[in-house]
Amino acid sequence: MEEEEEQVAMEPPKIHRLDESVVNRIAAGEVIQRPVSAVKELVENSFDAHSSSINVVVKDGGLKLIQVSDDGHGIRYEDLPILCERHTTSKLSSFEDLQSIKSMGFRGEALASMTYVAHVTVTTITKGQLHGYRVSYKDGVMENEPKACAAVKGTQIMIENLFYNMSARRKNLQNSADDYSKIVDLLSRFAIHHTSVSFSCRKHGAGRADVSSVATISRIDAIRSVYGVSVARSLMKVEALDNDPSSSVFQMDGFISNSEYVAKKITMVLFINDRLVDCTALKRALEIVYAATLPKAAKPFIYMSIVLPPEHVDVNVHPTKREVSLLNQEVIIEKIQSVVESRLRSSNETQIFQEQTVEPPSSSQMISSKDSNRNPTPSGSKSQKVPVNKMVRTDSSDPAGRLHIYLHAESRGHLEKNTSLTAVRSSVRQRRNPKETADLSSVQELIADIDSNCHSGMLDIVRHCTYIGMADDVFALLQHDTHLYLANIVSLSKELMYQQVLRRFAHFNAIQLSNPAPLKELIVLALKEGDTDPESTENDELNEKIAEMNSELLKQKADLLEEYFSIHIDKDGNLSRLPVILDQYTPDMDRVPEFALCLGNDVDWEEEKKCFQVISAALGNFYAMHPPMLPNPSGDGLQFYQKRKLFRNNEGSLSCNTGADDMMTEDEIEHELVAEAETAWAQREWSIQHVLFPSMRLFFKPPNSMATNGTFVRVASLEKLYRIFERC
Ligand code: ADP
Ligand code: MG
């Protein structure tokens, strides 16, 4: 109430026109956000002046000095007086020109802006003149008449004391001393695109340049000289072209890294119509492809140049022209994504083939060992097998990939000495009968069932949604267009794993268990869990018997499980190997007992299709991203860890004062268990975001049933939410 009265009583403040210099300084702060933005504007001006050599010198991360010298066409003497006024440009006269603009600049704002936030000095000479001119500018105007001076071809612009009159900005930047590296990064990017221009960038007073490139005709040479030999070595060329006006018109060429390139961060150098820009959607699309195809090299180096008809690009959507918007962006991104994907897949294959040195003796040995699987002691010769983590899978998604090929090291000793070598000497294990699995019509039928039962609406959601985060232990929040959805992660992942088992059928890479697990004991465990009273010993004998029978049965089926599912059971009935269903993902081993029981109990081994279907479903259930068995300590689950401790205390001393119950202190939490639980939950969340969703985008075919069984629930339409908020 009081406040309202005060407002009513207050005189409205008078509106007045801002001083032109204030307006300009505010605008300048927008165009020139940091030293690196000034460098970008200056270097782009040099490109526009058709320079073939651009040299940059920087002092104090650009705050003291930025100096850009070029050998371009220079600036006319008569233009010098208005050079740094706002909206003076030689590049654009009518708005319509903007449609087809080819130059980097067009607003005539950059130089003007700089004069409002720094001291600007220009030295320039045009063709045919005997001497050049030097002149300084402040707040958009010439400070003095241009002075004649000696000059070499082109223009040199010096920016001194950037943000001298914006103390907050200057302080901020002084604290974050990384602008020099940003400038180096910027020039590196320019240097690999503008291969006909020589670049150098150095710190003031430094003898050595941090970026130095000479004009060359080869892009890969430029990349080598700027980013180094090892980057250049791991790059492959990619190209795409579309010329269908009804969908998209563009041309893309670029270089992308292969599986050898391992980095902490993605480097994406993108030029659209020769403009260095960001395109978040494209970047994300490519990241997904890498995560799914080369998970170990999932942070790629990508250089891409896309050329479109100028009228399809709106360059005027951002003050620093950093983001552009494109006509038919979605179509273009999808096309580029699929080109990159097939390039990665094919390179992955050839690389594996190249790395393999076929050694007939050992490969025939493998074949005969495979044959021996048919006799009653199946696993006899399998112990010679190579550690699975050294095996490399060929591309299983390729239906033509009927060769089952692994990389094998010669021997363990040899391998240990050379673990760091990627090109492990290897042999090829060829399937005994390569045609066999592909001809298994039962598996083909199961895959066809998945395809024919796919819900197209949900397929679109899965392909194009953005993962926002976990809403609770089971449901993830997704955004698709303007809608929000809750999606059941357990049922989604279960189905995805099932589908992937069938697609990778008989072509799995394997996970080696560090301790082989005795099937019988696992099954006993699972049976006990199913008992109504796990503490009682009543059923023990019966459980033992069932477990014994089941594990015997599985031992008999070891051949089939190994050959088609990469589930390895040794002759003593230990489970020692499991398949990789999604790269970079291992299942929760707490669920092994349940899985073992399911294999022993539920599979009908007589009917082929049914048998494969049930085993695949059992694997799907086992590998699904269930909530970890330990309750989530970040929510109500924390109680679980407190209670346990309390329970033990009470057990320890029966006479314990029950008053302790409500005196629960932090010390009574079992920290180790909490840490274990925290890791399990964090790992799961990571896998959901980085493995499950990227893989779903590529592979998942949502079955029709998911539309109605609560797997996907639409919770809100953002348009409506906005309308509600507007009213608030
Ligand atoms: P814009 O680039 O948008 O035209 P700027 O403020 O960056 O605006 O530059 C204003 C004008 O100054 C340009 O249009 C160009 O004619 C001239 N100019 C700036 N830098 C150079 C340079 N290095 N060489 C030749 N001319 C330049
Ligand atoms: Mg410019």
PDB file of C-alpha atoms and ligand atoms in Angstrom, residues 41-42 45-46 48-49 70 73-75 83 88-91 105-112 155 157, ligand 1:
ATOM      1  CA  GLU A  41      35.656  -6.641 -38.073  1.00  0.00           C
ATOM      2  CA  LEU A  42      39.071  -5.351 -39.081  1.00  0.00           C
ATOM      3  CA  ASN A  45      37.407  -5.262 -43.879  1.00  0.00           C
ATOM      4  CA  SER A  46      40.770  -6.425 -45.175  1.00  0.00           C
ATOM      5  CA  ASP A  48      36.634  -6.870 -48.534  1.00  0.00           C
ATOM      6  CA  ALA A  49      39.604  -4.800 -49.721  1.00  0.00           C
ATOM      7  CA  ASP A  70      46.746  -5.507 -45.117  1.00  0.00           C
ATOM      8  CA  HIS A  73      43.108  -1.537 -52.263  1.00  0.00           C
ATOM      9  CA  GLY A  74      43.365   1.119 -49.578  1.00  0.00           C
ATOM     10  CA  ILE A  75      41.020   4.044 -48.863  1.00  0.00           C
ATOM     11  CA  LEU A  83      35.471   6.972 -42.907  1.00  0.00           C
ATOM     12  CA  THR A  88      29.227   5.155 -43.977  1.00  0.00           C
ATOM     13  CA  THR A  89      30.145   2.283 -46.223  1.00  0.00           C
ATOM     14  CA  SER A  90      31.364   1.614 -49.719  1.00  0.00           C
ATOM     15  CA  LYS A  91      29.609  -1.743 -49.898  1.00  0.00           C
ATOM     16  CA  GLY A 105      30.666  -5.759 -44.123  1.00  0.00           C
ATOM     17  CA  PHE A 106      27.710  -3.650 -45.184  1.00  0.00           C
ATOM     18  CA  ARG A 107      26.531  -1.684 -42.191  1.00  0.00           C
ATOM     19  CA  GLY A 108      29.295   0.854 -41.995  1.00  0.00           C
ATOM     20  CA  GLU A 109      29.299   0.517 -38.262  1.00  0.00           C
ATOM     21  CA  ALA A 110      32.457  -1.258 -37.269  1.00  0.00           C
ATOM     22  CA  LEU A 111      35.030   1.479 -37.645  1.00  0.00           C
ATOM     23  CA  ALA A 112      32.654   4.078 -36.234  1.00  0.00           C
ATOM     24  CA  THR A 155      45.814  -0.137 -45.030  1.00  0.00           C
ATOM     25  CA  ILE A 157      44.405   0.231 -38.669  1.00  0.00           C
TER      26      ILE A 157
HETATM   27  P1  ADP B   1      31.543  -1.841 -43.507  1.00  0.00           P
HETATM   28  O1  ADP B   1      32.634  -2.823 -43.561  1.00  0.00           O
HETATM   29  O2  ADP B   1      30.291  -2.379 -42.949  1.00  0.00           O
HETATM   30  O3  ADP B   1      31.346  -1.123 -44.801  1.00  0.00           O
HETATM   31  P2  ADP B   1      33.256  -0.482 -41.696  1.00  0.00           P
HETATM   32  O4  ADP B   1      32.997   0.520 -40.645  1.00  0.00           O
HETATM   33  O5  ADP B   1      33.856  -1.755 -41.291  1.00  0.00           O
HETATM   34  O6  ADP B   1      31.920  -0.731 -42.459  1.00  0.00           O
HETATM   35  O7  ADP B   1      34.157   0.176 -42.779  1.00  0.00           O
HETATM   36  C1  ADP B   1      33.729   1.374 -43.399  1.00  0.00           C
HETATM   37  C2  ADP B   1      34.374   1.518 -44.752  1.00  0.00           C
HETATM   38  O8  ADP B   1      35.763   1.738 -44.621  1.00  0.00           O
HETATM   39  C3  ADP B   1      34.263   0.309 -45.624  1.00  0.00           C
HETATM   40  O9  ADP B   1      33.045   0.292 -46.348  1.00  0.00           O
HETATM   41  C4  ADP B   1      35.488   0.428 -46.525  1.00  0.00           C
HETATM   42  O10 ADP B   1      35.164   1.209 -47.645  1.00  0.00           O
HETATM   43  C5  ADP B   1      36.467   1.190 -45.687  1.00  0.00           C
HETATM   44  N1  ADP B   1      37.510   0.318 -45.131  1.00  0.00           N
HETATM   45  C6  ADP B   1      37.577  -0.143 -43.871  1.00  0.00           C
HETATM   46  N2  ADP B   1      38.658  -0.916 -43.689  1.00  0.00           N
HETATM   47  C7  ADP B   1      39.306  -0.961 -44.865  1.00  0.00           C
HETATM   48  C8  ADP B   1      40.497  -1.594 -45.332  1.00  0.00           C
HETATM   49  N3  ADP B   1      41.255  -2.362 -44.537  1.00  0.00           N
HETATM   50  N4  ADP B   1      40.865  -1.416 -46.632  1.00  0.00           N
HETATM   51  C9  ADP B   1      40.106  -0.662 -47.435  1.00  0.00           C
HETATM   52  N5  ADP B   1      38.986  -0.035 -47.053  1.00  0.00           N
HETATM   53  C10 ADP B   1      38.573  -0.158 -45.804  1.00  0.00           C
END
